[in-house]
Tab-separated table of C-alpha atoms in Angstrom:
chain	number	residue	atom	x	y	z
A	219	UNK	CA	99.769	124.631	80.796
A	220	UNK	CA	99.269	123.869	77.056
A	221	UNK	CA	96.194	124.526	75.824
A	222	UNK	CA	93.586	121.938	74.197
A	223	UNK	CA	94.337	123.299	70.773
A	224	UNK	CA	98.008	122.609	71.389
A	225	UNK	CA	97.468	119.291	72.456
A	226	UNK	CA	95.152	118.264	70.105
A	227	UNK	CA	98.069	119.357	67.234
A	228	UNK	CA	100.625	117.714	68.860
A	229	UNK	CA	98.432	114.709	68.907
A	230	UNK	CA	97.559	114.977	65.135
A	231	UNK	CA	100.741	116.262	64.484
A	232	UNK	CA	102.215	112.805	65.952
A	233	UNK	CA	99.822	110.380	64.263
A	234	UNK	CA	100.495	111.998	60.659
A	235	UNK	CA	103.988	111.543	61.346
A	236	UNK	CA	104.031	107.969	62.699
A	237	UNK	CA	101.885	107.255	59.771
A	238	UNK	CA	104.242	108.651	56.966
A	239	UNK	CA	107.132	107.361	58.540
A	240	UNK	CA	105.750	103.683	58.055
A	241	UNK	CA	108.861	100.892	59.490
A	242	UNK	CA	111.145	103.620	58.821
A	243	UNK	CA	112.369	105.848	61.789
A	244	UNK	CA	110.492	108.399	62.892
A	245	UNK	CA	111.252	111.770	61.717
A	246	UNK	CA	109.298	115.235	60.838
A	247	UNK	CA	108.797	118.445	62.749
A	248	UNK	CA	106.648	116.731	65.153
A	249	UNK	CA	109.181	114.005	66.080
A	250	UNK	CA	112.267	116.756	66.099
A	251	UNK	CA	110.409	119.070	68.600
A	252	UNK	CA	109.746	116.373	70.876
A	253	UNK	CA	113.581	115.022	70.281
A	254	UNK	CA	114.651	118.717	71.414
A	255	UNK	CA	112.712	119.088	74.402
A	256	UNK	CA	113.850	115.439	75.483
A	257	UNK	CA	117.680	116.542	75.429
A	258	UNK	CA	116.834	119.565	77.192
A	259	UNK	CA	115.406	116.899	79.524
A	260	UNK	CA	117.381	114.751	80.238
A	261	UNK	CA	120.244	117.409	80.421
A	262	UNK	CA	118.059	118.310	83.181
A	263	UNK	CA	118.195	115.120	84.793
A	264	UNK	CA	121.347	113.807	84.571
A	265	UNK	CA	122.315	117.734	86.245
A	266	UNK	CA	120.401	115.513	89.183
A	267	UNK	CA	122.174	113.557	91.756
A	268	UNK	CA	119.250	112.089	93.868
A	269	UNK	CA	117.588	108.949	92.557
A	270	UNK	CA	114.133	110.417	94.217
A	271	UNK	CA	114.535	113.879	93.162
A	272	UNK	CA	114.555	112.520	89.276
A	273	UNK	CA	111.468	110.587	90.082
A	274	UNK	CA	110.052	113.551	90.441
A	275	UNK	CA	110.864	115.780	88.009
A	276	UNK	CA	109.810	112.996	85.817
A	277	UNK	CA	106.110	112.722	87.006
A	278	UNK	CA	106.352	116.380	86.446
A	279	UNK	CA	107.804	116.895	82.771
A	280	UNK	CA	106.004	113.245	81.784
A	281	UNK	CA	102.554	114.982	80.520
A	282	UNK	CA	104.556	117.317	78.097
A	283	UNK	CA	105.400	114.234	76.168
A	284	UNK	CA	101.518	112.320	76.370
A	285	UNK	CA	99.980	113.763	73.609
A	286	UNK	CA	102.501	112.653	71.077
A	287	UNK	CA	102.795	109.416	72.819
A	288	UNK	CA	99.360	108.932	71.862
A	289	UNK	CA	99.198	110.032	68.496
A	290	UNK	CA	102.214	107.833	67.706
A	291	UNK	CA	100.184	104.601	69.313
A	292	UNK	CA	97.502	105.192	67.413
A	293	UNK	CA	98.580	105.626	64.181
A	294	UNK	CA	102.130	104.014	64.274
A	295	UNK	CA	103.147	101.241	61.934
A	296	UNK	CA	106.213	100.142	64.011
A	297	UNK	CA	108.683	103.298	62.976
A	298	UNK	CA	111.750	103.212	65.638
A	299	UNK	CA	111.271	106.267	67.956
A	300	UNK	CA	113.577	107.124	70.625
A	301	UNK	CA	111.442	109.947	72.185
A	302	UNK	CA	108.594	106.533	72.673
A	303	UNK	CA	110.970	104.470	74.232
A	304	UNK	CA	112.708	106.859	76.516
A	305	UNK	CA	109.044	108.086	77.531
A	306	UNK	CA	108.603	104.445	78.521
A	307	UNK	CA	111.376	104.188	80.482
A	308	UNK	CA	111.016	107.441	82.217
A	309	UNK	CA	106.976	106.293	83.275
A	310	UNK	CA	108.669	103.134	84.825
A	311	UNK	CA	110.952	105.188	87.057
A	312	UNK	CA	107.911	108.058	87.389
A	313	UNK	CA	106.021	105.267	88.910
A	314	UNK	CA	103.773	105.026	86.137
A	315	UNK	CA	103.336	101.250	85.081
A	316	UNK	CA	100.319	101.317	83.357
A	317	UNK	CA	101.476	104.145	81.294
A	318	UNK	CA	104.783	102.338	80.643
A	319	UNK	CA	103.241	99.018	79.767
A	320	UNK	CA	100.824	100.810	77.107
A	321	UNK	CA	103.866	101.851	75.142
A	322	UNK	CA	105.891	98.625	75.965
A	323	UNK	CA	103.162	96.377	74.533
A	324	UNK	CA	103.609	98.814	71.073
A	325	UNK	CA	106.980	98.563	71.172
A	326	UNK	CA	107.529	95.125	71.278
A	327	UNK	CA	104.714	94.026	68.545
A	328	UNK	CA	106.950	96.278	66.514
A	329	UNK	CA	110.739	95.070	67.788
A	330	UNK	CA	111.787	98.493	68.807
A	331	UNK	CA	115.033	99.176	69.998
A	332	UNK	CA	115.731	100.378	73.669
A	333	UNK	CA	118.024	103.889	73.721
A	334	UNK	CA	121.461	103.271	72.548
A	335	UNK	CA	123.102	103.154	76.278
A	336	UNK	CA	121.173	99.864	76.992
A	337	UNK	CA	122.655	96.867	76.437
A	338	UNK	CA	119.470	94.643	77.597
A	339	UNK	CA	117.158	93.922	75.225
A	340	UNK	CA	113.577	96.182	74.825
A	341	UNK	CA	111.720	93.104	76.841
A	342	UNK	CA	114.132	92.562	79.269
A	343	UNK	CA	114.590	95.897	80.251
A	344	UNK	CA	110.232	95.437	80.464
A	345	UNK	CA	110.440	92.820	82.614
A	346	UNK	CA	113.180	93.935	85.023
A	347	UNK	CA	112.230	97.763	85.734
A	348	UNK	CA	108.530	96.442	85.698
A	349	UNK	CA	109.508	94.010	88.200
A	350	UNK	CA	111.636	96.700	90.598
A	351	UNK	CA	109.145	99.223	90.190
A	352	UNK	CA	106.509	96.484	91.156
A	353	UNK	CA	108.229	95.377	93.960
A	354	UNK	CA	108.627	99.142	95.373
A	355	UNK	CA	105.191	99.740	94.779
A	356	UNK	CA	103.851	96.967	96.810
A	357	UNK	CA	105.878	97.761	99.584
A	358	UNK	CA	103.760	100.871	100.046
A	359	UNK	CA	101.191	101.060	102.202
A	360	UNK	CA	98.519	102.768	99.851
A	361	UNK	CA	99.663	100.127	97.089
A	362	UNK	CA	96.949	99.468	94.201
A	363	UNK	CA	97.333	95.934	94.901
A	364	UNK	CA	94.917	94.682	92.398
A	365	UNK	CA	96.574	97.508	89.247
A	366	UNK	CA	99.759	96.358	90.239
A	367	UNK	CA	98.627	92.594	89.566
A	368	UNK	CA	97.168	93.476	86.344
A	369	UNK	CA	100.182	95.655	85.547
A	370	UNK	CA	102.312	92.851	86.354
A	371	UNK	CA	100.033	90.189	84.733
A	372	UNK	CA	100.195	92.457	81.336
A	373	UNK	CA	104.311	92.727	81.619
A	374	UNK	CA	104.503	88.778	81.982
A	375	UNK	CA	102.460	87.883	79.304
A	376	UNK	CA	103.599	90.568	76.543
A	377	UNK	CA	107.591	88.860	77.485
A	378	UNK	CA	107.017	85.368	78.057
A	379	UNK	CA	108.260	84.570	74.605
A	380	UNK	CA	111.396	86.612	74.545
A	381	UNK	CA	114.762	85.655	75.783
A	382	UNK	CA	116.244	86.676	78.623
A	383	UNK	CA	118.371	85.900	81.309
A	384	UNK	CA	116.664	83.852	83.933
A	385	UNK	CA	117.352	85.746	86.412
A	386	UNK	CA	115.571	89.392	85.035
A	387	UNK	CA	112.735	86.798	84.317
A	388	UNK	CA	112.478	85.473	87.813
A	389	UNK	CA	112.680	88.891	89.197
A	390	UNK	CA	109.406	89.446	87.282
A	391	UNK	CA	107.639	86.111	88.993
A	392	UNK	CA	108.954	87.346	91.818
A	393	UNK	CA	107.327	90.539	92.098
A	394	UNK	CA	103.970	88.985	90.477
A	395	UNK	CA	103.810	86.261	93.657
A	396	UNK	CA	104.147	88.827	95.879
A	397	UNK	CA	101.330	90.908	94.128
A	398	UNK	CA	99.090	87.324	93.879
A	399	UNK	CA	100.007	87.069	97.537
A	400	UNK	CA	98.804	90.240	98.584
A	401	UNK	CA	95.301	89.827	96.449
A	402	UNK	CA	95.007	86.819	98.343
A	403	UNK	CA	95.519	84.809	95.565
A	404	UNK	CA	97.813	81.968	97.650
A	405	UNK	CA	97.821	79.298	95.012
A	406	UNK	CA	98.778	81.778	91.852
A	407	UNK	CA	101.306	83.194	94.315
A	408	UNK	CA	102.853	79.954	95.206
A	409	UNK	CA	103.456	78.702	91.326
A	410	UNK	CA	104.844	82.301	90.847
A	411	UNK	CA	107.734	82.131	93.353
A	412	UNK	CA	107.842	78.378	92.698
A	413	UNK	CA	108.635	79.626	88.806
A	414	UNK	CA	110.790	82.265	90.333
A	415	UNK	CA	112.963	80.015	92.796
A	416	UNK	CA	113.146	77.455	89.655
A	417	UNK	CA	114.592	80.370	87.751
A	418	UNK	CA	117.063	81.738	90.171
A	419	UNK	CA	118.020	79.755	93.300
A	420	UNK	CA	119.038	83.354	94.958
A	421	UNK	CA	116.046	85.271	93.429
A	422	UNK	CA	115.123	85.755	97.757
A	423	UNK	CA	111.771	84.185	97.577
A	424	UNK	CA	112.326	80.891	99.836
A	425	UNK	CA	110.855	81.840	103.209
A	426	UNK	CA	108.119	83.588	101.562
A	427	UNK	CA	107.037	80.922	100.004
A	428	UNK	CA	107.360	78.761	102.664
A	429	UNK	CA	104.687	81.000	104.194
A	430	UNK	CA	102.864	81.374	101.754
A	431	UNK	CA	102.275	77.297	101.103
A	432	UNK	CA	101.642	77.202	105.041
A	433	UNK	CA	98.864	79.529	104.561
A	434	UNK	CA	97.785	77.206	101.948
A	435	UNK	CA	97.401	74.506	104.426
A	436	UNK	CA	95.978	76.661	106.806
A	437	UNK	CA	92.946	77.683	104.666
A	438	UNK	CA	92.452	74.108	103.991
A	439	UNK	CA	92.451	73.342	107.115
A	440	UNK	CA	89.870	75.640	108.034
A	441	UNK	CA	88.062	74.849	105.381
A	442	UNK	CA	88.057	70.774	106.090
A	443	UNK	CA	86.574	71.428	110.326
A	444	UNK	CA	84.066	74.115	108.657
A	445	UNK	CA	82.534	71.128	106.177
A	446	UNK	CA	82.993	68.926	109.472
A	447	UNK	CA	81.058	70.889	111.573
A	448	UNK	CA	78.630	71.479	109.033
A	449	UNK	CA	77.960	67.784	108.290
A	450	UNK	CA	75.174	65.943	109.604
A	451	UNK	CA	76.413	64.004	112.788
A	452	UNK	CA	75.104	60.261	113.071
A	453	UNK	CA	72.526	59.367	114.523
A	454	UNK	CA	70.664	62.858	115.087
């Protein structure tokens, strides 16, 4: 386990380099020891046949990486930094949204290129693996329902402006209806998949949201014989 000295260097370490490296890209002894143990890595991982399995040596070699993560956020000026972005990519896949999202929001205030082996652009790469990862997520029965939302929420908002292709956007609709859905938030969940189904006719969202505007007109329902029965009658 690395000590709190260590980590607080690292951290430093990171933020001085960020900082001198300005809009160029990131280089220094700080940046080069995190490149190294990154190829070390991923040599590790792509040694790794099972989609799972890499999930979770991810979570596990993730924390190695946070303290330059964070120095780099809080000092960067928007340097390009492949050891960032791949740390983004592998929180998606680690499960770790929130984590992911605090670098993608940095990243794309500042333009940064994705790795070299994606073709997609830095947002829509955002908005599709925050989608899928989304989507899993909720499907779990101990799902943060109301992170995920907010998680999703954030990912929408920080790539509405880019372009895309509408089908990686309505992916991302998708999964944020079926997170407004299951906060019980019917109506926000119904212009979602609307948006999505608008997007991409085979985005798989039709029957749900045929349920979900039935709900809709259940609720109402219920609510219109509750303010019935609670109305004065006439002549009592």
């Amino acid at each position: 386990m690395t000590s709190p000295a260590r980590r607080h260097f690292q951290r430093v370490s990171a933020a001085q380099a960020a900082g001198d490296a300005g809009e160029t890209p990131m280089q220094g002894p700080a940046y080069e020891l995190m490149q190294a143990a990154l190829f070390e890595d991923y040599r590790r991982l792509k040694s790794t046949q099972s989609m799972e399995r890499k999930a979770e040596i991810k979570r596990e070699i993730l924390p190695k990486y946070a303290d330059y993560v964070d120095g780099v956020l809080e000092a960067g000026q928007g340097a390009q930094d492949d050891v960032l972005m791949r740390v983004m990519l592998w929180r998606i896949d680690a499960g770790d949204i929130a984590g992911a999202v605090t670098i993608a929001r940095y990243a794309l205030t500042h333009d940064l290129n994705p790795p070299d082996q994606f073709e997609r652009s830095t947002a829509a790469i955002i908005a599709e693996e925050v989608a899928d990862q989304g989507l899993k997520q909720l499907d779990e029965e101990d799902a943060d329902v109301l992170a995920l939302l907010k998680q999703l929420i954030d990912a929408e908002i920080m790539t509405r402006q880019a372009d895309m292709h509408d089908q990686v956007r309505a992916k991302l609709f998708k999964a944020l209806g079926y997170a407004q859905r299951a906060a019980g938030q019917l109506v926000e969940a119904q212009s979602s998949l609307e948006r999505a189904l608008a997007l991409n006719d085979k985005v798989g969202v039709k029957k749900d949201l045929e349920r979900v505007e039935r709900q809709i007109q259940q609720e109402k329902a219920k609510q219109q014989n509750a303010g019935d029965q609670g109305s004065p009658q006439n002549g009592a």
